[in-house]
Amino acid sequence: MSIHIEAAKGQIADTILLPGDPLRAKWIADNFLENPEQYNSVRNMFGYTGLYQGKRISVQGTGMGIPSISIYVNELFSEYNVQTAIRVGTCGGLKGTDIRDLVIAMTASTDSYHNRRYMNLDYAPHANYELLEGAVKAARAKGVNYHVGAVATMDLFYDPNKNTLDLLEEHGVLALEMETSALYTLAARYGRRALTICTVSDHVRSGEQTPASERETGFRTMVELALAAALEG
Ligand code: HPA
C-alpha cells in the first residue's frame, strides 16, 4: 500500500494508462481489459489491472493538474515499480489544431514550479521515443488526424492573461493541458518511460467543443493508440 493507492505489491502491472478522470479508468477497464480487477478506490481514484491482448495492463485515474498526477505517478514509480506510463487525456487546442484531433506530446513547457523544485533550471521534459513512435505508427495506420509536438502544461485552467496564448502559439505549442510536464519529469527522475496522448476536446481560441455524443468515440481511438504504443514500444 502507498498513501493514496491501496493495492498490494504486484497488483499493478508494469505498464499503466493514466486518464485524469477515474470514471474513464473504469470505462477503459470495462471496454478494453479482460478480467479487470479493481485495486484502488481510495478517494474514488479508481485503478484496475487486466489483460489486453495477453499483456497485463493497469489503468489508474490521476485527477487534474500537476499536484494530483504527481502524487499518483510518484507512488506508481516508487512503490509499485511501474515502468511505462501513458497518459490519455483531453487538451485545449491552439493554432493549427481542430477539435477531435489527437496530440501526441513530444515535450511539455510549463508555468508550474514543479520541475524547478527538483532542479534549479528549466529542465526540458520529453516523451519516451519508442512509445511516441508506437503511437505515431498506430495513428497513421488508423488514418486519424494527429499532431506530434509540444504541449503546455498550465496551472491555470481559467487564465485571465490572454497574452500567454499568443506567446505559446508563437513558439509552436499545439495544445494546453495540465499534467504532462510533471509526468515526463518524474519518468526521467525514476528512469521510466512516459507518453501523453490527448484529444482536443475544446479549442481555446474558437471556444468550439467536441459534442458530448462524440466524446466516447474520440476517447476510444486515443485508448487504442495508447494500447498499441504499450504493446509495441
Ligand atoms: N486548458 C487546459 N487544459 C485543458 C483545456 C484547456 O483549455 N482543455 C482541456 N484540458
mmCIF file of C-alpha atoms and ligand atoms in Angstrom:
data_model
loop_
_atom_site.group_PDB
_atom_site.id
_atom_site.type_symbol
_atom_site.label_atom_id
_atom_site.label_comp_id
_atom_site.label_asym_id
_atom_site.label_seq_id
_atom_site.Cartn_x
_atom_site.Cartn_y
_atom_site.Cartn_z
ATOM 1 C CA MET A 1 0.000 0.000 0.000
ATOM 2 C CA SER A 2 1.060 3.566 -0.608
ATOM 3 C CA ILE A 3 -0.568 6.654 0.860
ATOM 4 C CA HIS A 4 -3.074 7.109 -1.974
ATOM 5 C CA ILE A 5 -3.166 3.637 -3.549
ATOM 6 C CA GLU A 6 -4.350 0.616 -1.579
ATOM 7 C CA ALA A 7 -3.052 -2.057 -3.984
ATOM 8 C CA ALA A 8 -0.786 -4.788 -2.692
ATOM 9 C CA LYS A 9 2.634 -5.005 -4.321
ATOM 10 C CA GLY A 10 2.294 -6.949 -7.571
ATOM 11 C CA GLN A 11 -1.326 -5.945 -8.185
ATOM 12 C CA ILE A 12 -0.300 -3.168 -10.570
ATOM 13 C CA ALA A 13 1.157 -4.027 -13.986
ATOM 14 C CA ASP A 14 4.484 -2.744 -15.385
ATOM 15 C CA THR A 15 2.533 -0.721 -17.937
ATOM 16 C CA ILE A 16 -0.212 1.702 -16.983
ATOM 17 C CA LEU A 17 -2.644 4.030 -18.720
ATOM 18 C CA LEU A 18 -3.392 7.272 -16.899
ATOM 19 C CA PRO A 19 -6.670 9.079 -17.600
ATOM 20 C CA GLY A 20 -7.404 12.127 -15.439
ATOM 21 C CA ASP A 21 -10.989 11.058 -14.772
ATOM 22 C CA PRO A 22 -11.345 7.957 -12.569
ATOM 23 C CA LEU A 23 -14.598 7.038 -14.320
ATOM 24 C CA ARG A 24 -12.635 6.954 -17.566
ATOM 25 C CA ALA A 25 -10.307 4.474 -15.856
ATOM 26 C CA LYS A 26 -13.331 2.291 -15.133
ATOM 27 C CA TRP A 27 -14.557 2.716 -18.706
ATOM 28 C CA ILE A 28 -11.169 1.621 -20.104
ATOM 29 C CA ALA A 29 -11.104 -1.395 -17.782
ATOM 30 C CA ASP A 30 -14.687 -2.363 -18.772
ATOM 31 C CA ASN A 31 -14.167 -1.860 -22.504
ATOM 32 C CA PHE A 32 -10.591 -2.990 -23.129
ATOM 33 C CA LEU A 33 -9.328 -5.275 -20.373
ATOM 34 C CA GLU A 34 -10.081 -8.958 -19.878
ATOM 35 C CA ASN A 35 -10.876 -9.936 -16.293
ATOM 36 C CA PRO A 36 -10.227 -6.473 -14.853
ATOM 37 C CA GLU A 37 -9.604 -6.418 -11.124
ATOM 38 C CA GLN A 38 -10.072 -3.183 -9.201
ATOM 39 C CA TYR A 39 -7.082 -2.468 -6.971
ATOM 40 C CA ASN A 40 -7.861 1.053 -5.799
ATOM 41 C CA SER A 41 -10.835 3.031 -4.567
ATOM 42 C CA VAL A 42 -9.090 5.420 -2.158
ATOM 43 C CA ARG A 43 -10.635 8.877 -2.821
ATOM 44 C CA ASN A 44 -12.627 7.181 -5.624
ATOM 45 C CA MET A 45 -9.466 7.440 -7.730
ATOM 46 C CA PHE A 46 -10.137 4.065 -9.314
ATOM 47 C CA GLY A 47 -7.408 1.746 -10.558
ATOM 48 C CA TYR A 48 -7.719 -1.606 -12.367
ATOM 49 C CA THR A 49 -5.468 -4.326 -13.752
ATOM 50 C CA GLY A 50 -6.413 -6.766 -16.518
ATOM 51 C CA LEU A 51 -5.201 -8.324 -19.736
ATOM 52 C CA TYR A 52 -5.047 -6.689 -23.131
ATOM 53 C CA GLN A 53 -4.040 -8.997 -25.987
ATOM 54 C CA GLY A 54 -2.338 -11.215 -23.444
ATOM 55 C CA LYS A 55 -0.347 -8.413 -21.776
ATOM 56 C CA ARG A 56 -1.018 -7.249 -18.218
ATOM 57 C CA ILE A 57 -2.056 -3.611 -18.259
ATOM 58 C CA SER A 58 -3.239 -1.323 -15.478
ATOM 59 C CA VAL A 59 -5.257 1.852 -15.684
ATOM 60 C CA GLN A 60 -5.298 4.485 -12.959
ATOM 61 C CA GLY A 61 -7.180 7.791 -12.593
ATOM 62 C CA THR A 62 -4.866 10.676 -11.716
ATOM 63 C CA GLY A 63 -7.154 13.658 -11.133
ATOM 64 C CA MET A 64 -6.474 17.030 -12.728
ATOM 65 C CA GLY A 65 -3.333 19.139 -12.541
ATOM 66 C CA ILE A 66 0.269 18.588 -11.558
ATOM 67 C CA PRO A 67 -0.200 18.248 -7.783
ATOM 68 C CA SER A 68 -2.702 15.436 -8.271
ATOM 69 C CA ILE A 69 -0.997 13.479 -11.063
ATOM 70 C CA SER A 70 2.402 13.789 -9.396
ATOM 71 C CA ILE A 71 1.110 12.093 -6.238
ATOM 72 C CA TYR A 72 -0.109 9.066 -8.202
ATOM 73 C CA VAL A 73 2.870 8.881 -10.542
ATOM 74 C CA ASN A 74 5.392 9.160 -7.706
ATOM 75 C CA GLU A 75 3.675 6.312 -5.869
ATOM 76 C CA LEU A 76 3.306 4.177 -9.017
ATOM 77 C CA PHE A 77 7.004 4.559 -9.826
ATOM 78 C CA SER A 78 8.451 4.349 -6.321
ATOM 79 C CA GLU A 79 6.134 1.837 -4.586
ATOM 80 C CA TYR A 80 4.776 -0.252 -7.455
ATOM 81 C CA ASN A 81 7.750 -0.221 -9.837
ATOM 82 C CA VAL A 82 5.661 0.849 -12.848
ATOM 83 C CA GLN A 83 7.960 1.073 -15.891
ATOM 84 C CA THR A 84 5.748 2.572 -18.596
ATOM 85 C CA ALA A 85 3.086 5.238 -18.060
ATOM 86 C CA ILE A 86 0.869 6.604 -20.812
ATOM 87 C CA ARG A 87 -1.443 9.497 -20.100
ATOM 88 C CA VAL A 88 -4.681 9.536 -22.077
ATOM 89 C CA GLY A 89 -6.435 12.845 -21.613
ATOM 90 C CA THR A 90 -8.027 15.875 -23.136
ATOM 91 C CA CYS A 91 -6.442 19.157 -24.120
ATOM 92 C CA GLY A 92 -7.413 22.613 -25.299
ATOM 93 C CA GLY A 93 -6.338 23.145 -28.912
ATOM 94 C CA LEU A 94 -4.253 26.107 -30.069
ATOM 95 C CA LYS A 95 -3.414 27.314 -33.609
ATOM 96 C CA GLY A 96 -3.112 24.512 -36.161
ATOM 97 C CA THR A 97 -5.340 22.039 -34.343
ATOM 98 C CA ASP A 98 -9.038 21.259 -34.619
ATOM 99 C CA ILE A 99 -11.377 19.703 -32.116
ATOM 100 C CA ARG A 100 -11.228 15.879 -32.223
ATOM 101 C CA ASP A 101 -7.571 15.916 -33.372
ATOM 102 C CA LEU A 102 -5.083 13.876 -31.397
ATOM 103 C CA VAL A 103 -1.973 15.497 -29.981
ATOM 104 C CA ILE A 104 0.985 13.260 -29.179
ATOM 105 C CA ALA A 105 3.172 15.265 -26.827
ATOM 106 C CA MET A 106 6.876 15.230 -27.652
ATOM 107 C CA THR A 107 7.609 17.723 -24.881
ATOM 108 C CA ALA A 108 5.780 19.937 -22.400
ATOM 109 C CA SER A 109 6.539 23.502 -21.347
ATOM 110 C CA THR A 110 5.012 24.681 -18.111
ATOM 111 C CA ASP A 111 4.250 27.656 -15.897
ATOM 112 C CA SER A 112 4.347 25.335 -12.884
ATOM 113 C CA TYR A 113 7.195 25.444 -10.370
ATOM 114 C CA HIS A 114 7.212 21.639 -10.111
ATOM 115 C CA ASN A 115 10.326 20.984 -12.190
ATOM 116 C CA ARG A 116 12.287 23.851 -10.644
ATOM 117 C CA ARG A 117 11.665 22.352 -7.200
ATOM 118 C CA TYR A 118 13.619 19.307 -8.374
ATOM 119 C CA MET A 119 16.371 21.120 -10.274
ATOM 120 C CA ASN A 120 17.141 24.784 -10.221
ATOM 121 C CA LEU A 121 16.937 25.071 -14.006
ATOM 122 C CA ASP A 122 14.439 24.822 -16.850
ATOM 123 C CA TYR A 123 14.519 21.075 -17.471
ATOM 124 C CA ALA A 124 13.030 20.081 -20.870
ATOM 125 C CA PRO A 125 10.659 17.187 -20.128
ATOM 126 C CA HIS A 126 10.330 14.830 -23.082
ATOM 127 C CA ALA A 127 8.370 11.756 -24.144
ATOM 128 C CA ASN A 128 9.943 8.339 -24.452
ATOM 129 C CA TYR A 129 10.804 7.961 -28.129
ATOM 130 C CA GLU A 130 9.771 4.284 -28.565
ATOM 131 C CA LEU A 131 6.336 4.951 -27.114
ATOM 132 C CA LEU A 132 5.977 8.060 -29.227
ATOM 133 C CA GLU A 133 6.928 6.139 -32.359
ATOM 134 C CA GLY A 134 4.472 3.352 -31.465
ATOM 135 C CA ALA A 135 1.646 5.872 -31.052
ATOM 136 C CA VAL A 136 2.507 7.643 -34.314
ATOM 137 C CA LYS A 137 2.555 4.336 -36.223
ATOM 138 C CA ALA A 138 -0.845 3.412 -34.797
ATOM 139 C CA ALA A 139 -2.252 6.874 -35.615
ATOM 140 C CA ARG A 140 -1.039 6.576 -39.228
ATOM 141 C CA ALA A 141 -2.448 3.069 -39.568
ATOM 142 C CA LYS A 142 -5.842 4.269 -38.318
ATOM 143 C CA GLY A 143 -5.832 7.337 -40.532
ATOM 144 C CA VAL A 144 -6.777 9.685 -37.697
ATOM 145 C CA ASN A 145 -5.841 13.374 -37.594
ATOM 146 C CA TYR A 146 -2.891 13.684 -35.296
ATOM 147 C CA HIS A 147 -0.121 16.122 -34.446
ATOM 148 C CA VAL A 148 3.213 15.420 -32.803
ATOM 149 C CA GLY A 149 4.790 18.318 -30.967
ATOM 150 C CA ALA A 150 4.805 20.496 -27.908
ATOM 151 C CA VAL A 151 2.051 20.974 -25.367
ATOM 152 C CA ALA A 152 1.976 23.414 -22.452
ATOM 153 C CA THR A 153 1.138 22.108 -19.005
ATOM 154 C CA MET A 154 -0.606 25.022 -17.327
ATOM 155 C CA ASP A 155 -1.538 25.575 -13.701
ATOM 156 C CA LEU A 156 -4.479 27.825 -14.579
ATOM 157 C CA PHE A 157 -7.404 26.376 -16.492
ATOM 158 C CA TYR A 158 -9.095 29.803 -16.291
ATOM 159 C CA ASP A 159 -6.215 32.074 -17.278
ATOM 160 C CA PRO A 160 -7.110 35.776 -17.485
ATOM 161 C CA ASN A 161 -3.819 36.581 -19.257
ATOM 162 C CA LYS A 162 -4.592 36.085 -22.979
ATOM 163 C CA ASN A 163 -1.050 37.139 -23.892
ATOM 164 C CA THR A 164 0.117 33.730 -22.687
ATOM 165 C CA LEU A 165 -1.784 32.065 -25.527
ATOM 166 C CA ASP A 166 -0.170 34.342 -28.136
ATOM 167 C CA LEU A 167 3.293 33.558 -26.824
ATOM 168 C CA LEU A 168 2.694 29.827 -26.730
ATOM 169 C CA GLU A 169 1.318 29.807 -30.272
ATOM 170 C CA GLU A 170 4.235 31.917 -31.488
ATOM 171 C CA HIS A 171 6.513 29.215 -30.109
ATOM 172 C CA GLY A 172 4.654 26.419 -31.869
ATOM 173 C CA VAL A 173 2.854 24.949 -28.867
ATOM 174 C CA LEU A 174 -0.099 22.889 -30.087
ATOM 175 C CA ALA A 175 -2.320 22.496 -27.046
ATOM 176 C CA LEU A 176 -2.882 23.222 -23.363
ATOM 177 C CA GLU A 177 -3.330 20.609 -20.709
ATOM 178 C CA MET A 178 -2.407 20.317 -17.039
ATOM 179 C CA GLU A 179 -0.263 17.245 -16.300
ATOM 180 C CA THR A 180 2.360 16.208 -18.864
ATOM 181 C CA SER A 181 5.343 18.284 -17.783
ATOM 182 C CA ALA A 182 5.330 16.609 -14.361
ATOM 183 C CA LEU A 183 4.676 13.135 -15.779
ATOM 184 C CA TYR A 184 7.688 13.389 -18.110
ATOM 185 C CA THR A 185 9.962 14.884 -15.468
ATOM 186 C CA LEU A 186 9.061 12.188 -12.940
ATOM 187 C CA ALA A 187 9.631 9.490 -15.581
ATOM 188 C CA ALA A 188 13.113 10.910 -16.184
ATOM 189 C CA ARG A 189 13.794 11.124 -12.465
ATOM 190 C CA TYR A 190 12.884 7.467 -11.904
ATOM 191 C CA GLY A 191 14.332 6.227 -15.227
ATOM 192 C CA ARG A 192 10.931 5.143 -16.553
ATOM 193 C CA ARG A 193 9.105 5.669 -19.845
ATOM 194 C CA ALA A 194 6.203 8.061 -20.363
ATOM 195 C CA LEU A 195 3.989 9.407 -23.109
ATOM 196 C CA THR A 196 0.943 11.658 -23.306
ATOM 197 C CA ILE A 197 -1.689 11.317 -25.974
ATOM 198 C CA CYS A 198 -4.552 13.776 -25.785
ATOM 199 C CA THR A 199 -7.674 14.580 -27.736
ATOM 200 C CA VAL A 200 -8.502 18.200 -28.459
ATOM 201 C CA SER A 201 -11.767 18.394 -26.509
ATOM 202 C CA ASP A 202 -12.159 22.143 -26.930
ATOM 203 C CA HIS A 203 -10.483 24.823 -28.990
ATOM 204 C CA VAL A 204 -9.050 27.542 -26.797
ATOM 205 C CA ARG A 205 -9.409 30.284 -29.450
ATOM 206 C CA SER A 206 -12.776 29.481 -31.015
ATOM 207 C CA GLY A 207 -14.408 28.016 -27.912
ATOM 208 C CA GLU A 208 -15.680 25.126 -30.056
ATOM 209 C CA GLN A 209 -16.179 21.900 -28.091
ATOM 210 C CA THR A 210 -16.498 18.264 -29.078
ATOM 211 C CA PRO A 211 -20.194 17.379 -28.790
ATOM 212 C CA ALA A 212 -20.825 15.065 -25.815
ATOM 213 C CA SER A 213 -22.200 12.406 -28.193
ATOM 214 C CA GLU A 214 -18.799 12.122 -29.923
ATOM 215 C CA ARG A 215 -16.585 12.141 -26.885
ATOM 216 C CA GLU A 216 -16.686 8.404 -26.331
ATOM 217 C CA THR A 217 -15.584 7.613 -29.896
ATOM 218 C CA GLY A 218 -12.676 10.064 -29.638
ATOM 219 C CA PHE A 219 -11.666 8.623 -26.315
ATOM 220 C CA ARG A 220 -11.810 5.074 -27.686
ATOM 221 C CA THR A 221 -9.416 5.950 -30.540
ATOM 222 C CA MET A 222 -6.957 7.530 -28.135
ATOM 223 C CA VAL A 223 -7.003 4.468 -25.859
ATOM 224 C CA GLU A 224 -6.415 2.227 -28.883
ATOM 225 C CA LEU A 225 -3.325 4.267 -29.795
ATOM 226 C CA ALA A 226 -2.057 4.151 -26.224
ATOM 227 C CA LEU A 227 -2.506 0.382 -26.055
ATOM 228 C CA ALA A 228 -0.815 -0.074 -29.436
ATOM 229 C CA ALA A 229 2.123 2.010 -28.189
ATOM 230 C CA ALA A 230 2.231 -0.029 -24.968
ATOM 231 C CA LEU A 231 2.352 -3.321 -26.881
ATOM 232 C CA GLU A 232 4.846 -2.152 -29.499
ATOM 233 C CA GLY A 233 7.079 0.282 -27.730
HETATM 234 N N1 HPA B 1 -6.695 24.261 -20.757
HETATM 235 C C1 HPA B 1 -6.046 23.386 -20.021
HETATM 236 N N2 HPA B 1 -6.342 22.105 -20.014
HETATM 237 C C2 HPA B 1 -7.331 21.675 -20.802
HETATM 238 C C3 HPA B 1 -8.040 22.540 -21.607
HETATM 239 C C4 HPA B 1 -7.704 23.902 -21.577
HETATM 240 O O1 HPA B 1 -8.310 24.715 -22.269
HETATM 241 N N3 HPA B 1 -8.976 21.816 -22.263
HETATM 242 C C5 HPA B 1 -8.839 20.544 -21.884
HETATM 243 N N4 HPA B 1 -7.831 20.452 -20.989
#
